[in-house]
Amino acid sequence: MIKQITNLAFFVMLSVAAVAQTSPQASNGQNQQRRRNQPRPFALTVNDIAKTKVDTAKLNAAFKNVYPGFAVADGYRTKHEVTMRIIDTTKDFTLKAGPGEIVANSKWLKKKQNLQNFQQSLQDALHKNWVSVDTIKKDGYQLVFINKNEKFDPTIQKNLIDTYFEVYPKLVNMFNDKSTHEVVFITDTTYNGVAETLGNRILFATKYMNKHPYDVDIVTHEGMHIVQGYGYGSGPVWLTEGIADFIRYKYGVDNVGSKWYLPAFKDKKEGYKDSYRVTARFFEWIDQKVKPGMIVQIDKELRNHTYTADTWAALSGKSLDELWAAYSTSPDLHLVYSSKNI
Ligand SMILES: [Zn+2]
């Protein structure tokens, strides 16, 4: 399934996304801390140790066309300031490139043809560990799937793709029709978490996915983060994560298959701040017992930046702590989980 990307539109899409990203970076499992995505400029410094005096404008143009797309796929941690070293070596070496560094052999680069094809060579070097890139389009939605792990189970990949096309358009239609229709999935062999979302890009840890092949509703949780698109500073992280898991409970396609459930209520002061599933259960209780649709309204206000701590009382007549206190006295709920094998 190895496919070369030759479609420049893909990189344009990634580059645009790098600038347009405003949604909260959030994670499903680790790191509850919200990180912001500040678009930082990409810069190339050419260090011509070999005194080749090649046309640096040409190198810069190639860099600007190729590196931003790579950086978005590589992740927000990737380096934006890149040094290119042009070195003298008699070895059979041509070019290597990665986050923050490009190294080229002066003899190779001095050949007119190689300099002319530098953009393609740079792209190939940057994508060296990309096992496959698939672009799938369906009913006005697009998914680019970049797999970096040759041992990643293709069945899991297919199931993640299917879940995207089943769930994501639904979430966009229901909660935020301005949300992007173009999403990037990327697998990472070194990432120790579960998954994380930044802008329109969802990163999956293949270590986790290979061990939990049925946890396809990570797509639902992370896809909701894209749809949330609250931007930096709108509401606390526990609320963002609680809503994403509430949506996973409601619209996930196979929560039974992944043994995903909302944990039994535990009495605790400000327990709603425990985030994720604990908060999601509380939200389901609000939805069933207090005011149907209220959590969706909270989601809307977070997106509109009209949410404040008083929003709970404005919508239900009870403050957040009062709602939690009421929940504590009678937390019983009828819960129904989605399953692919009914
Ligand atoms: Zn999350």
XYZ file of C-alpha atoms and ligand atoms in Angstrom:
343
model
C 0.000 0.000 0.000
C 2.928 2.300 -0.502
C 1.839 5.331 -2.393
C 3.860 8.334 -3.337
C 2.279 11.696 -2.868
C 2.476 13.729 -5.970
C -0.578 15.758 -5.291
C 0.493 19.238 -4.335
C -3.039 20.027 -3.141
C -2.427 17.786 -0.166
C 0.485 19.943 0.953
C -1.400 23.114 0.349
C -4.122 21.702 2.578
C -1.648 20.838 5.303
C -0.004 24.232 5.083
C -3.284 26.055 5.331
C -4.267 23.911 8.274
C -1.054 24.836 10.031
C -2.112 28.449 10.030
C -5.811 27.943 10.580
C -5.553 25.689 13.590
C -7.290 27.204 16.527
C -8.890 24.231 18.233
C -7.644 23.071 21.599
C -4.934 20.521 21.524
C -6.224 17.756 23.644
C -5.360 14.212 24.412
C -7.259 11.076 25.131
C -5.521 9.424 28.023
C -2.496 11.465 28.835
C -1.614 15.111 29.236
C -4.708 16.946 30.212
C -2.855 20.165 29.874
C -4.091 22.303 27.065
C -1.466 23.401 24.656
C -2.009 26.146 22.218
C -1.022 26.063 18.653
C 0.631 29.260 17.697
C 1.531 29.258 14.064
C 5.245 29.813 13.974
C 7.075 30.717 10.790
C 9.276 28.183 9.055
C 12.844 29.294 8.484
C 15.773 27.755 6.672
C 19.396 28.619 7.433
C 21.828 27.318 4.852
C 25.252 26.510 6.226
C 27.481 26.021 3.209
C 30.478 24.342 4.824
C 31.633 23.075 1.428
C 31.546 26.609 -0.023
C 29.417 25.351 -2.878
C 27.698 28.696 -3.340
C 24.543 27.045 -4.678
C 21.470 29.166 -5.314
C 20.001 29.466 -1.806
C 16.848 31.115 -3.210
C 16.135 27.856 -4.984
C 16.755 25.858 -1.807
C 14.514 28.192 0.165
C 11.701 27.960 -2.371
C 11.815 24.154 -2.269
C 11.907 24.243 1.532
C 8.875 26.559 1.736
C 6.899 24.311 -0.622
C 7.648 21.055 1.141
C 8.591 21.480 4.792
C 5.377 23.041 6.218
C 3.324 20.064 5.025
C 5.829 17.695 6.539
C 5.813 19.659 9.809
C 2.025 19.503 10.168
C 2.088 15.765 9.610
C 5.080 15.386 11.909
C 3.356 17.222 14.745
C 3.346 20.425 16.676
C 6.551 19.473 18.456
C 8.513 19.497 15.252
C 11.145 22.125 14.658
C 10.261 25.149 12.606
C 13.785 26.508 12.354
C 15.753 24.260 10.062
C 19.469 24.201 9.341
C 20.703 22.907 6.046
C 24.315 21.803 5.974
C 26.016 21.431 2.626
C 29.012 19.214 3.247
C 31.980 17.827 1.323
C 32.038 14.087 1.342
C 33.407 11.533 -1.049
C 30.881 8.983 0.059
C 27.912 7.933 -1.988
C 25.752 10.195 0.125
C 23.221 12.543 -1.487
C 20.653 14.075 0.860
C 18.986 13.430 4.176
C 16.287 15.424 5.910
C 14.287 15.343 9.115
C 12.815 17.672 11.718
C 15.123 20.667 11.992
C 17.932 19.377 9.820
C 18.799 18.869 6.183
C 22.198 17.591 5.083
C 23.305 17.521 1.445
C 26.444 16.398 -0.328
C 27.945 19.366 -2.170
C 29.025 17.280 -5.164
C 25.524 15.901 -5.585
C 23.864 19.278 -5.106
C 26.178 21.055 -7.556
C 24.891 18.940 -10.432
C 22.388 21.089 -12.283
C 19.792 18.365 -12.550
C 19.918 17.567 -8.841
C 19.475 21.198 -7.894
C 16.572 21.465 -10.306
C 14.888 18.418 -8.780
C 15.745 19.461 -5.246
C 12.131 19.955 -4.161
C 11.144 16.393 -5.077
C 14.338 14.992 -3.503
C 13.705 16.941 -0.318
C 10.126 15.705 -0.146
C 11.242 12.092 -0.658
C 13.888 12.489 2.063
C 11.401 13.981 4.535
C 8.866 11.209 3.870
C 11.409 8.434 4.123
C 9.712 6.725 7.078
C 6.195 7.161 5.733
C 5.093 3.656 4.877
C 1.955 4.714 3.075
C -0.161 7.737 2.288
C -3.765 7.221 1.283
C -6.189 9.945 0.347
C -9.807 8.867 0.607
C -12.739 11.038 -0.450
C -16.401 10.363 0.124
C -19.521 12.528 0.045
C -17.687 15.829 0.361
C -15.311 14.653 3.085
C -11.646 13.800 2.782
C -9.245 11.795 4.886
C -5.488 11.604 4.351
C -4.051 8.629 6.202
C -0.293 8.700 6.724
C 1.052 5.498 8.194
C 4.580 5.473 9.581
C 4.546 1.961 11.021
C 4.970 -0.983 8.664
C 3.724 -3.271 11.436
C 0.461 -1.396 11.813
C -2.440 -3.788 11.252
C -4.194 -2.826 7.963
C -7.527 -4.013 9.386
C -7.275 -1.450 12.170
C -6.400 1.208 9.617
C -9.484 0.293 7.605
C -11.681 0.375 10.702
C -10.388 3.819 11.703
C -11.077 5.110 8.191
C -14.584 3.599 8.194
C -15.313 5.132 11.594
C -14.195 8.548 10.347
C -16.615 8.457 7.409
C -19.403 7.082 9.579
C -19.105 9.441 12.535
C -17.210 12.612 11.646
C -19.682 14.040 9.068
C -22.480 13.414 11.572
C -20.655 15.397 14.266
C -19.956 18.252 11.838
C -23.613 18.397 10.791
C -24.912 18.268 14.332
C -22.512 20.552 16.161
C -20.416 22.755 13.895
C -21.113 22.922 10.191
C -18.157 25.287 9.744
C -15.753 22.551 10.781
C -13.265 21.316 8.201
C -14.154 18.479 5.825
C -10.494 17.566 5.386
C -8.833 15.582 8.128
C -5.410 13.975 8.433
C -4.810 10.767 10.393
C -1.229 9.917 11.155
C 0.269 6.987 13.022
C 3.271 7.344 15.264
C 5.495 4.503 16.378
C 7.152 6.412 19.222
C 4.180 8.183 20.801
C 3.333 6.656 24.194
C -0.142 8.126 24.663
C -3.308 6.994 22.940
C -4.158 9.734 20.484
C -4.148 13.496 20.241
C -5.626 16.139 18.049
C -4.295 19.400 16.812
C -6.215 21.382 14.262
C -7.362 18.936 11.584
C -4.765 16.292 12.403
C -5.297 13.281 14.630
C -2.269 11.351 15.783
C -2.698 7.685 16.714
C -0.172 5.698 18.726
C 0.294 2.415 16.852
C 1.616 0.737 20.012
C -1.754 1.386 21.659
C -3.856 0.675 18.567
C -2.221 -2.680 17.860
C -2.997 -3.690 21.452
C -6.533 -2.248 21.403
C -7.714 -2.902 17.847
C -11.392 -2.393 18.674
C -10.986 1.057 20.188
C -12.158 2.721 16.985
C -14.188 5.336 18.829
C -10.984 7.177 19.541
C -11.975 8.629 16.173
C -15.262 9.803 17.716
C -13.575 11.427 20.731
C -10.742 13.022 18.743
C -13.018 13.900 15.824
C -15.190 15.784 18.300
C -12.136 17.812 19.297
C -11.839 19.000 15.698
C -15.549 19.854 15.656
C -15.288 21.601 19.043
C -12.723 24.053 17.641
C -13.096 26.266 20.715
C -9.780 28.017 20.299
C -7.382 28.806 23.043
C -8.730 29.897 26.409
C -12.389 28.932 25.997
C -13.432 26.881 29.015
C -11.394 24.508 31.163
C -9.740 21.376 29.762
C -11.875 19.017 31.897
C -14.949 20.464 30.187
C -13.530 20.011 26.669
C -12.572 16.411 27.474
C -15.839 15.680 29.267
C -17.831 16.835 26.255
C -15.674 14.741 23.879
C -16.338 11.604 25.956
C -20.034 12.499 26.343
C -20.214 12.618 22.537
C -18.307 9.332 22.326
C -20.905 7.790 24.648
C -23.767 9.114 22.533
C -22.392 8.719 19.001
C -19.586 6.177 19.251
C -20.088 3.190 16.954
C -18.711 0.359 19.088
C -18.189 1.252 22.721
C -19.050 -2.319 23.716
C -16.392 -3.724 21.376
C -13.688 -1.691 23.084
C -15.104 -2.339 26.569
C -15.522 1.395 27.007
C -17.990 2.350 29.699
C -18.854 5.265 31.966
C -17.515 4.506 35.455
C -19.880 4.224 38.423
C -20.433 7.452 40.326
C -17.975 8.262 43.101
C -18.778 10.922 45.642
C -16.089 13.558 45.555
C -15.930 17.309 45.891
C -15.895 18.934 42.445
C -15.839 15.424 40.962
C -16.833 16.837 37.572
C -13.275 18.087 37.253
C -12.053 14.475 36.985
C -12.705 14.945 33.285
C -13.150 12.386 30.515
C -15.628 9.577 31.372
C -16.394 10.756 34.913
C -17.504 14.116 33.564
C -19.220 12.443 30.601
C -21.433 10.394 32.953
C -22.366 13.558 34.849
C -23.255 15.215 31.525
C -25.414 12.257 30.523
C -27.180 12.599 33.865
C -27.796 16.307 33.159
C -29.044 15.395 29.694
C -31.460 12.771 31.056
C -32.569 14.297 34.364
C -32.099 18.058 34.229
C -32.336 19.471 30.739
C -32.035 17.555 27.480
C -29.709 19.309 25.027
C -28.014 21.407 27.688
C -24.535 19.958 27.107
C -24.872 20.637 23.386
C -25.758 24.231 24.295
C -22.642 24.422 26.503
C -20.589 23.150 23.547
C -22.055 25.902 21.379
C -21.294 28.603 23.910
C -17.710 27.406 24.265
C -17.340 27.708 20.491
C -18.946 31.163 20.487
C -16.782 32.216 23.437
C -19.903 33.149 25.396
C -19.404 30.388 27.981
C -18.683 31.459 31.557
C -18.941 29.708 34.928
C -22.437 31.260 35.173
C -23.686 29.522 32.029
C -24.774 26.451 34.042
C -27.090 28.507 36.231
C -28.340 30.506 33.265
C -29.392 27.312 31.477
C -30.605 25.164 34.380
C -31.205 27.443 37.354
C -28.439 25.609 39.227
C -24.735 26.331 39.462
C -22.252 23.630 38.464
C -21.639 22.721 42.118
C -25.386 22.579 42.774
C -25.855 20.301 39.763
C -23.063 18.049 41.027
C -24.643 17.991 44.500
C -27.997 16.965 43.006
C -26.218 14.290 40.946
C -24.539 13.005 44.136
C -27.860 12.430 45.846
C -29.313 10.382 42.998
C -26.708 9.309 40.433
C -28.566 6.314 38.994
C -28.768 6.286 35.209
C -29.984 4.057 32.465
C -27.022 3.711 30.115
C -27.014 2.132 26.679
C -23.749 1.470 24.848
C -23.261 1.211 21.105
C -22.091 -2.080 19.663
C -21.131 -3.421 16.247
C -22.283 -6.904 17.263
C -25.832 -6.559 18.422
Zn -9.490 14.396 24.306
